[in-house]
PDB file of C-alpha atoms (C1' of nucleotides) in Angstrom:
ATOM      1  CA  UNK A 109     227.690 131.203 -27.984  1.00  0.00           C
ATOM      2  CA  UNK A 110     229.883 128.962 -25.516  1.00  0.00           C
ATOM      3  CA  UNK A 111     231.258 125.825 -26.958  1.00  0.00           C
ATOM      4  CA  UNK A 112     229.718 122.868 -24.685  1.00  0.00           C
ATOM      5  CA  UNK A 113     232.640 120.504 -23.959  1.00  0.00           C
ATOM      6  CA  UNK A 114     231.429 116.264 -24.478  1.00  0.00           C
ATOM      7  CA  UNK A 115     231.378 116.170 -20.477  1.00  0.00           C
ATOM      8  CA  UNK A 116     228.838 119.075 -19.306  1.00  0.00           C
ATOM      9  CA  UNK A 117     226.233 119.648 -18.451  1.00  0.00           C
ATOM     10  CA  UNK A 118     224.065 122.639 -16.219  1.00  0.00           C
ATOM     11  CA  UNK A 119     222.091 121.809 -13.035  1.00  0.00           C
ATOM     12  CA  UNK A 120     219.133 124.513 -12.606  1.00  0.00           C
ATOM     13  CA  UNK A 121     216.725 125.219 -10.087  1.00  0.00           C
ATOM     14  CA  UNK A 122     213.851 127.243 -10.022  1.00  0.00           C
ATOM     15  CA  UNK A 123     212.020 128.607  -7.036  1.00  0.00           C
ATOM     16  CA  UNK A 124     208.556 129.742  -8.333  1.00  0.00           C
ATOM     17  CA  UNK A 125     205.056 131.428  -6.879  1.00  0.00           C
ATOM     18  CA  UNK A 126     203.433 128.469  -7.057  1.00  0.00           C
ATOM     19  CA  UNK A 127     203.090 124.378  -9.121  1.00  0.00           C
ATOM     20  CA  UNK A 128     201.503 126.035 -12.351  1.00  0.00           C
ATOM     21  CA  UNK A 129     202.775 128.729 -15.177  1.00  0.00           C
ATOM     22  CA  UNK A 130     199.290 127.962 -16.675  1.00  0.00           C
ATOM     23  CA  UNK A 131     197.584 129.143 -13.832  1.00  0.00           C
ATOM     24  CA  UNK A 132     199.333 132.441 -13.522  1.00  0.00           C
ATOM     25  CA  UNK A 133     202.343 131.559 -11.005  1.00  0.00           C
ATOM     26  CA  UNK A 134     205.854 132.938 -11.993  1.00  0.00           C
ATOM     27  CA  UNK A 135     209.283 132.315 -11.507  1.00  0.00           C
ATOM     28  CA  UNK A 136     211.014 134.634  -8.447  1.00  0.00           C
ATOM     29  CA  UNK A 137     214.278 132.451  -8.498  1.00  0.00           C
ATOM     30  CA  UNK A 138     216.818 130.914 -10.843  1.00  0.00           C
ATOM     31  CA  UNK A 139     220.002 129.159 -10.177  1.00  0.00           C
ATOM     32  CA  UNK A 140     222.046 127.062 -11.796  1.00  0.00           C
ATOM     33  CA  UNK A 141     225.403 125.114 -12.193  1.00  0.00           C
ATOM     34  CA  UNK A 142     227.631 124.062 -15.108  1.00  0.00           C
ATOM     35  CA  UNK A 143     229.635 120.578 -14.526  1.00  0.00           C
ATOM     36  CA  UNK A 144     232.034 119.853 -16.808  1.00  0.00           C
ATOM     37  CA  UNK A 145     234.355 116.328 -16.101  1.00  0.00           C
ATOM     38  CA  UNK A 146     232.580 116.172 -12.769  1.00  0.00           C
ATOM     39  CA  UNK A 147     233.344 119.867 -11.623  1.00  0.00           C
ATOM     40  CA  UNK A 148     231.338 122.882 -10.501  1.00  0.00           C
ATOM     41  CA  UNK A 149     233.166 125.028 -13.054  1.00  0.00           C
ATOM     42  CA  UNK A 150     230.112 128.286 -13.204  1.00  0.00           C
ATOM     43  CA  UNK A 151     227.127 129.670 -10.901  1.00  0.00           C
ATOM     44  CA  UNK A 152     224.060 131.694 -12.152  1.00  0.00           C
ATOM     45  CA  UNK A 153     221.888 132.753  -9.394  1.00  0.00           C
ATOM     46  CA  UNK A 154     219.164 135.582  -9.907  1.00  0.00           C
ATOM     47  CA  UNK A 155     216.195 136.399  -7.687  1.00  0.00           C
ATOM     48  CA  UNK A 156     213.487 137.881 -10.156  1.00  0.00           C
ATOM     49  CA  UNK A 157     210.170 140.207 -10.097  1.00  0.00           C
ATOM     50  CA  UNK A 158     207.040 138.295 -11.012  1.00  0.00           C
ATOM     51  CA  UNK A 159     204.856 141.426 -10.956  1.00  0.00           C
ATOM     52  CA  UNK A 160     203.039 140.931  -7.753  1.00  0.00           C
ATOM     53  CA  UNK A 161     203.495 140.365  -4.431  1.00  0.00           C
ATOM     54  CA  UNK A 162     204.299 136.437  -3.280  1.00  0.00           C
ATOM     55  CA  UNK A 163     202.052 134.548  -0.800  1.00  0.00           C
ATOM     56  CA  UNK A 164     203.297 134.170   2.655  1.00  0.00           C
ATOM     57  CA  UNK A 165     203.409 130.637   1.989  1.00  0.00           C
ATOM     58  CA  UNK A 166     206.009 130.938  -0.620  1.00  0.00           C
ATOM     59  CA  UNK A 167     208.125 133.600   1.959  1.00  0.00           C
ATOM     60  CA  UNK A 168     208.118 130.941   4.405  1.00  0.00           C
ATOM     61  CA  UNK A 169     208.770 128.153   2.049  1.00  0.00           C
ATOM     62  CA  UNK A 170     211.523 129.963   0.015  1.00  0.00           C
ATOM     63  CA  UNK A 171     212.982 132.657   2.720  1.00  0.00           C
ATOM     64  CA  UNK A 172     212.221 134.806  -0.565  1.00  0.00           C
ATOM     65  CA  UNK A 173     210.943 137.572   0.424  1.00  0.00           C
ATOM     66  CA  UNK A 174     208.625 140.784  -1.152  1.00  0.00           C
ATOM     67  CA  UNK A 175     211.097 142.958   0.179  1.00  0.00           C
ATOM     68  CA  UNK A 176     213.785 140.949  -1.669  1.00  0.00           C
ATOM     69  CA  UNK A 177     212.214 140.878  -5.289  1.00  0.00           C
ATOM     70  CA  UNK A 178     211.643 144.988  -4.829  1.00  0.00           C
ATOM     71  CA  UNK A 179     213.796 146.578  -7.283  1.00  0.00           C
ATOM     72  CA  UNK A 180     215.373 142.832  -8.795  1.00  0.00           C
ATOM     73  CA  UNK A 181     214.839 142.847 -13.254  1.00  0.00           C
ATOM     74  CA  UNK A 182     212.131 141.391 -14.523  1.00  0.00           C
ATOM     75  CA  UNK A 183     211.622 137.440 -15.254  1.00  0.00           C
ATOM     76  CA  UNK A 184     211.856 138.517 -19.169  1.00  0.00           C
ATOM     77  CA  UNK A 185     215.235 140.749 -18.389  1.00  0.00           C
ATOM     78  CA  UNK A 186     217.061 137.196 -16.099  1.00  0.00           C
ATOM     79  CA  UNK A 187     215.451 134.535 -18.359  1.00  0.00           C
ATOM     80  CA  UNK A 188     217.694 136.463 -21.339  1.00  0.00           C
ATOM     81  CA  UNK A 189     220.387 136.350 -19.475  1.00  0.00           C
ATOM     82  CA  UNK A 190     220.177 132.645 -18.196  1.00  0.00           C
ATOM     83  CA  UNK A 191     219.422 131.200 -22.007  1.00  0.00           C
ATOM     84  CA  UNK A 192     222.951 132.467 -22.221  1.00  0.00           C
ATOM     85  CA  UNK A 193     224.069 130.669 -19.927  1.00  0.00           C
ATOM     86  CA  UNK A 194     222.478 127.273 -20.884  1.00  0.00           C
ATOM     87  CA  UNK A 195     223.047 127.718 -24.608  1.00  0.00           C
ATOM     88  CA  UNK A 196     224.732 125.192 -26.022  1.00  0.00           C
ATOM     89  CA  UNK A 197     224.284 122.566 -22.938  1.00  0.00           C
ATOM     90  CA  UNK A 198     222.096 119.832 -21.741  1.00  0.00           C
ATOM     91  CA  UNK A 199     219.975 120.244 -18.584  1.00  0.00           C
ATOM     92  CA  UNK A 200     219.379 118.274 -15.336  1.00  0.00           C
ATOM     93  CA  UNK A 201     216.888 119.070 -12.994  1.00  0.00           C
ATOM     94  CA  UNK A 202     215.139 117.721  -9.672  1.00  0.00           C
ATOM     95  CA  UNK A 203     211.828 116.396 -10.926  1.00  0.00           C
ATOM     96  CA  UNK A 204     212.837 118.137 -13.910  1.00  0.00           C
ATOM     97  CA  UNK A 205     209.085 118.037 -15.124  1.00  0.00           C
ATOM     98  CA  UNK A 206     208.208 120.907 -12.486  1.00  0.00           C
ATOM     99  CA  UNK A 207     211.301 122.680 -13.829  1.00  0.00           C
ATOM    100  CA  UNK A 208     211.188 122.652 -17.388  1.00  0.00           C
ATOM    101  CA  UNK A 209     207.526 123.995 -17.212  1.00  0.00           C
ATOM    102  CA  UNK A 210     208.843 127.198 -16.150  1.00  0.00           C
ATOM    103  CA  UNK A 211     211.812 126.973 -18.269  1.00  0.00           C
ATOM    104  CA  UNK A 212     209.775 126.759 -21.487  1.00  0.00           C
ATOM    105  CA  UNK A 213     207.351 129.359 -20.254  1.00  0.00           C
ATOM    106  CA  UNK A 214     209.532 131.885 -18.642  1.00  0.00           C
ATOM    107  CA  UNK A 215     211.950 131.481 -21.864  1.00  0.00           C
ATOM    108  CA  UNK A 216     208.905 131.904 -24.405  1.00  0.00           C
ATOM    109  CA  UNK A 217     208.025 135.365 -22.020  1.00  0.00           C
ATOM    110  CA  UNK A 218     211.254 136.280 -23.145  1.00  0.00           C
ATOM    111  CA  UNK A 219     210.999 135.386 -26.903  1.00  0.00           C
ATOM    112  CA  UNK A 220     214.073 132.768 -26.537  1.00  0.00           C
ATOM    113  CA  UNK A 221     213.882 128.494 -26.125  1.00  0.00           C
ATOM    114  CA  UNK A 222     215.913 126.113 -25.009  1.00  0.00           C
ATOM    115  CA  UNK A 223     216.975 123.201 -27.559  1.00  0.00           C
ATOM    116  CA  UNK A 224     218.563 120.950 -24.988  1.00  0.00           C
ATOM    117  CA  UNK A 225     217.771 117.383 -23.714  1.00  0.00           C
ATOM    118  CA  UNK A 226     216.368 117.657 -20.232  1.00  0.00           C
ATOM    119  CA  UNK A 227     217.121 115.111 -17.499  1.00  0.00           C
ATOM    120  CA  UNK A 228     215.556 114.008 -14.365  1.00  0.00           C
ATOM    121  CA  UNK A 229     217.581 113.501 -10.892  1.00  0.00           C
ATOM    122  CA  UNK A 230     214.370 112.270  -9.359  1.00  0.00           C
ATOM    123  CA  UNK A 231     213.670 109.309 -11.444  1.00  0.00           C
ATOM    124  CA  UNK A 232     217.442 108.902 -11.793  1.00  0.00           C
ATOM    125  CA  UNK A 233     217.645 108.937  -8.133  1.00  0.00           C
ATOM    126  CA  UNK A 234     214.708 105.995  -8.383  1.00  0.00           C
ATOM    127  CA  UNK A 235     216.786 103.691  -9.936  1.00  0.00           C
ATOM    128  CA  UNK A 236     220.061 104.153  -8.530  1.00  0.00           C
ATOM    129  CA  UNK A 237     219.581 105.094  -4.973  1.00  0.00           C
ATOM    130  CA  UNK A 238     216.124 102.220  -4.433  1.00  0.00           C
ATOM    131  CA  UNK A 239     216.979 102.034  -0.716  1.00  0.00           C
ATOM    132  CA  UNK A 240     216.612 105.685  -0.129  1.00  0.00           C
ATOM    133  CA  UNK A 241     213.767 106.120   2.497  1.00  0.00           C
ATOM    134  CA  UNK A 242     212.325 109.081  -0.213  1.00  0.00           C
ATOM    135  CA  UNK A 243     213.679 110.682  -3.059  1.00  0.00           C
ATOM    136  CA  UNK A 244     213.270 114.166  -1.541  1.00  0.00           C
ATOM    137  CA  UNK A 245     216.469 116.388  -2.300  1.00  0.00           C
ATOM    138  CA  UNK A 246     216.952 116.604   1.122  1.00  0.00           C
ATOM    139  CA  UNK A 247     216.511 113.225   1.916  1.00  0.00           C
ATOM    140  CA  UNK A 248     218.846 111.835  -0.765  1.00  0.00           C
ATOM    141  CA  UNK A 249     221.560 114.629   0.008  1.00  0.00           C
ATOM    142  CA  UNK A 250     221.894 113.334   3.819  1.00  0.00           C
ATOM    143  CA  UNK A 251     221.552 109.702   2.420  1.00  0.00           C
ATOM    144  CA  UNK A 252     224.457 109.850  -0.124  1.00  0.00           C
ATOM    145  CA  UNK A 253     226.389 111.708   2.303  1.00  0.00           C
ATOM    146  CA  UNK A 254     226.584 114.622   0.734  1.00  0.00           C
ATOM    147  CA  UNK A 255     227.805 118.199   2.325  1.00  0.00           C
ATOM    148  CA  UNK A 256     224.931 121.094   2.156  1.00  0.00           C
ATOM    149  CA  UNK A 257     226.185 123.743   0.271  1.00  0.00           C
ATOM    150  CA  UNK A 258     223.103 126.971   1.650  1.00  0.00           C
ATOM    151  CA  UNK A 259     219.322 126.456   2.381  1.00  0.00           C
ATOM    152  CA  UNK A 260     217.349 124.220   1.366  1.00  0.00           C
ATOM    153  CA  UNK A 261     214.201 125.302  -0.869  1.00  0.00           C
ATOM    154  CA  UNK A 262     217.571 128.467  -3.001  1.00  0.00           C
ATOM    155  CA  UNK A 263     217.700 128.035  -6.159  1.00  0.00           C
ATOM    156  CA  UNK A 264     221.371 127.747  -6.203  1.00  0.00           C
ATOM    157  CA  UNK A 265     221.969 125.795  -3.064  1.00  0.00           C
ATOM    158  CA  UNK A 266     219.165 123.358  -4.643  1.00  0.00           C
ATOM    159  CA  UNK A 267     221.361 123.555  -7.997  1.00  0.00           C
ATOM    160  CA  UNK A 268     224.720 122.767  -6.204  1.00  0.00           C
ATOM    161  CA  UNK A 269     223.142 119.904  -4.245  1.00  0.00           C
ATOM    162  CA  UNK A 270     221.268 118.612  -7.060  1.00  0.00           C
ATOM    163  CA  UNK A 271     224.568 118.953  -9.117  1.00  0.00           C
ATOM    164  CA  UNK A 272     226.871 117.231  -6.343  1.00  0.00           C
ATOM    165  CA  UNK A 273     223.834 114.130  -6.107  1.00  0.00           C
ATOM    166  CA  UNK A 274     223.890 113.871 -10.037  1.00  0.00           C
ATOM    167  CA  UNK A 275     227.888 112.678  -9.940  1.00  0.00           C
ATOM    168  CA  UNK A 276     227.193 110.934  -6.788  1.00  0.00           C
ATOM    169  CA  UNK A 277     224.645 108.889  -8.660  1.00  0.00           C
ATOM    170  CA  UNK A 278     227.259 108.847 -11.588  1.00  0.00           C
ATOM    171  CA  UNK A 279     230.014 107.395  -9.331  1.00  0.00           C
ATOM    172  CA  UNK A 280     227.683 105.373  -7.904  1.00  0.00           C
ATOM    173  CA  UNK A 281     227.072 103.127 -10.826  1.00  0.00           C
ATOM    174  CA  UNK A 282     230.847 103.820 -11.802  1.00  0.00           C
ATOM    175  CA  UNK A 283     231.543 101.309  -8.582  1.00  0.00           C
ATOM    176  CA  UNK A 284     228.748  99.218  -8.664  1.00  0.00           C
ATOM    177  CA  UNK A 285     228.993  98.310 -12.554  1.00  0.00           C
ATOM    178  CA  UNK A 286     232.418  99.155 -13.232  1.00  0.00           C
ATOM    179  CA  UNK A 287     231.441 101.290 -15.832  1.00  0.00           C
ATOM    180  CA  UNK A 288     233.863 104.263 -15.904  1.00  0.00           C
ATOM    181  CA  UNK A 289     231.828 106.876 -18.089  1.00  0.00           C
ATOM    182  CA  UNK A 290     228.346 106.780 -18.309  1.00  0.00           C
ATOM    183  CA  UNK A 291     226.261 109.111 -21.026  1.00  0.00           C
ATOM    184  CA  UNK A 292     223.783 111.662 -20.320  1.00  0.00           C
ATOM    185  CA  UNK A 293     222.057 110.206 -23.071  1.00  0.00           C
ATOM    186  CA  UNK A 294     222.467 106.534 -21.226  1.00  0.00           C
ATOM    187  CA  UNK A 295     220.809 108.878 -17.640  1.00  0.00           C
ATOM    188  CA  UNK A 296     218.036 109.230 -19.744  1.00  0.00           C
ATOM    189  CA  UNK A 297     217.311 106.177 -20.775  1.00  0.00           C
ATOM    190  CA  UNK A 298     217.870 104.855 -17.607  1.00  0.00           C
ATOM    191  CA  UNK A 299     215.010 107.027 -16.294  1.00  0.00           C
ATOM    192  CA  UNK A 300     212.944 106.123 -17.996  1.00  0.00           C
ATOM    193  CA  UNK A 301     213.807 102.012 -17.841  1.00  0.00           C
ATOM    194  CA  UNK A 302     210.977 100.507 -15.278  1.00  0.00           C
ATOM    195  CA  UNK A 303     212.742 100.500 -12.237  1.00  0.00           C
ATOM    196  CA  UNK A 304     212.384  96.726 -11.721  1.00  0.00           C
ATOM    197  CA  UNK A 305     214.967  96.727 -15.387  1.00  0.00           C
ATOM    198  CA  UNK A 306     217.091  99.110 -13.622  1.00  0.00           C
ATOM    199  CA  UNK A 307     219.588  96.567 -12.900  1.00  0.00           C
ATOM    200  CA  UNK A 308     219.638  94.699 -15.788  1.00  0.00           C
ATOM    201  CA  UNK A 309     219.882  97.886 -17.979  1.00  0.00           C
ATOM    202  CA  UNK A 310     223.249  98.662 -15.958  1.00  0.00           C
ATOM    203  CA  UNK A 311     224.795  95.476 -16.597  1.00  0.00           C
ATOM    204  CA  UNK A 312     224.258  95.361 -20.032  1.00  0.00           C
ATOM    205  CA  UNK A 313     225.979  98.850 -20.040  1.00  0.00           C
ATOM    206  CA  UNK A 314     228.724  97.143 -17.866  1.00  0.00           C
ATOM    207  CA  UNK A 315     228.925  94.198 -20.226  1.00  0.00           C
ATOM    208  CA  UNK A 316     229.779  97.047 -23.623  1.00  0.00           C
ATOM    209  CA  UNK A 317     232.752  98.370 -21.828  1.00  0.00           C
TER     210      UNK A 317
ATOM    211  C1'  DT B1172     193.392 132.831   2.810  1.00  0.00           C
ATOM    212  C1'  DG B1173     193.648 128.938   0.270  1.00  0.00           C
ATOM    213  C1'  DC B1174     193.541 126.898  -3.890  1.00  0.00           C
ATOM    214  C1'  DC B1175     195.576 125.410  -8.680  1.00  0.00           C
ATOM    215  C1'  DA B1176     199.320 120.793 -12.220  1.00  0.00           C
ATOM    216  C1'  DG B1177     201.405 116.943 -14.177  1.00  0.00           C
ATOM    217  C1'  DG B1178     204.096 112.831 -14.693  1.00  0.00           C
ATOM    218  C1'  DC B1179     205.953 108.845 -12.379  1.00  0.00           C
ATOM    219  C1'  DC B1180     205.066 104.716  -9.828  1.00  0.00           C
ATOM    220  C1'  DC B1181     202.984 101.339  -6.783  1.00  0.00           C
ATOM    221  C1'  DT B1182     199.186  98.166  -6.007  1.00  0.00           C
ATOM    222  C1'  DC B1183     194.179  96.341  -2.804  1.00  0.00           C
ATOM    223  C1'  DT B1184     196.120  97.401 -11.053  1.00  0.00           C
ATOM    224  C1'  DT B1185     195.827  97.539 -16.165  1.00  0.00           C
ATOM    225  C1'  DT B1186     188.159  99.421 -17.933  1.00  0.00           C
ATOM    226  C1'  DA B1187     191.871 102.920 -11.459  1.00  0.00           C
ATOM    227  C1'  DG B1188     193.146 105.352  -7.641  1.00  0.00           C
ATOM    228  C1'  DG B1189     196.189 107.650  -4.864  1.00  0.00           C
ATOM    229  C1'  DG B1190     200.923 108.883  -3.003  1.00  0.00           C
ATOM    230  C1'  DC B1191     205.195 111.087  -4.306  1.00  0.00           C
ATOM    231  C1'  DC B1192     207.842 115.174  -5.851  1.00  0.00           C
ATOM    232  C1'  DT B1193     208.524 119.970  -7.423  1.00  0.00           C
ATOM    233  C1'  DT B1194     206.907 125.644  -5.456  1.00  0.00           C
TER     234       DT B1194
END
DNA sequence: TGCCAGGCCCTCTTTAGGGCCTT
């Protein structure tokens, strides 16, 4: 197993069949980045074979094609691999909810689990970046400025962007509050602080340092 | 072909309803 270093921590993205493992949709994507001291340092990207053909929907949505998962390993085969990959680490995710459905059930397919915390960039993004018009990945990419890395709606274009708006958030506060290291433990608990506290949970960060 | 879920969050609220966000 990898040794995590204090400062990490792996940005996934899933692109699935559908909203629901419990009503019989699969994972066709995964992609993912490892940040350690506020650098992309490692990429996983696989595209995966549910078992059955994708609706059109999801080919238009994704770009994912049924020609494209023909012949790619099986969920259980990836979802091995990729719990390498995250051993060891904390996770962040884009409405990580949505994400860590699949995780857990894709993962359990493949007789493995993940032990990690699990953090949200959407309710992060809440908080910090209030005068967003949405907190759509798109939408907050273009609004903090940062640089698209692939398509919209890849797993691992979705990962680096996700990855690049989690330290934008983190530098962010850095400025704001003068607060030159903030936890992933401290993200979490700011997510899930009611958004009017938001604030007031920052400055009494501010005010330890 | 079109549908499914679930948690957050706001408000015309809290004994609720509906939009947002993910695919």
């Amino acid at each position: 197993m990898k040794m995590a270093v204090a400062d990490s921590v792996v940005v996934l993205d899933f692109e699935t069949s559908g909203l629901s493992p419990e009503y019989g949709d699969r994972a066709i994507e995964i992609g993912a980045v490892l940040v350690e001291h506020g650098v992309i340092v490692d990429r996983f990207q696989k595209l995966m074979n549910p078992g059955f053909r994708i609706s059109r929907f999801i080919e238009s949505y994704t770009g994912i094609t049924n020609e494209m998962l023909k012949g790619q390993a099986s969920c259980e085969a990836v979802m091995a691999e990729f719990s390498e990959f995250i051993a060891g680490h904390n996770i962040v995710a884009h409405n990580a909810a949505f994400d860590r459905r699949f995780l857990d059930f894709e993962l359990k397919r493949a007789n493995r689990a993940f032990q990690g915390e699990c953090c949200c960039s959407l309710l992060v993004s809440r908080r910090v970046y209030q005068d967003s018009p949405n907190h759509k990945l798109k939408t907050l990419v273009s609004h903090a400025g940062i640089a698209e890395t692939g398509s919209f709606h890849r797993a691992l274009a979705d990962a680096e962007m996700t990855a690049h708006l989690w330290m934008s958030m983190i530098n962010r506060i850095g400025e704001q509050y003068k607060i030159p290291m903030i936890l992933f433990d401290q993200l979490c608990e700011l997510s899930r602080v009611d958004k009017l506290y938001a604030h007031r949970y920052l400055s009494s960060l501010a005010n330890r340092c």
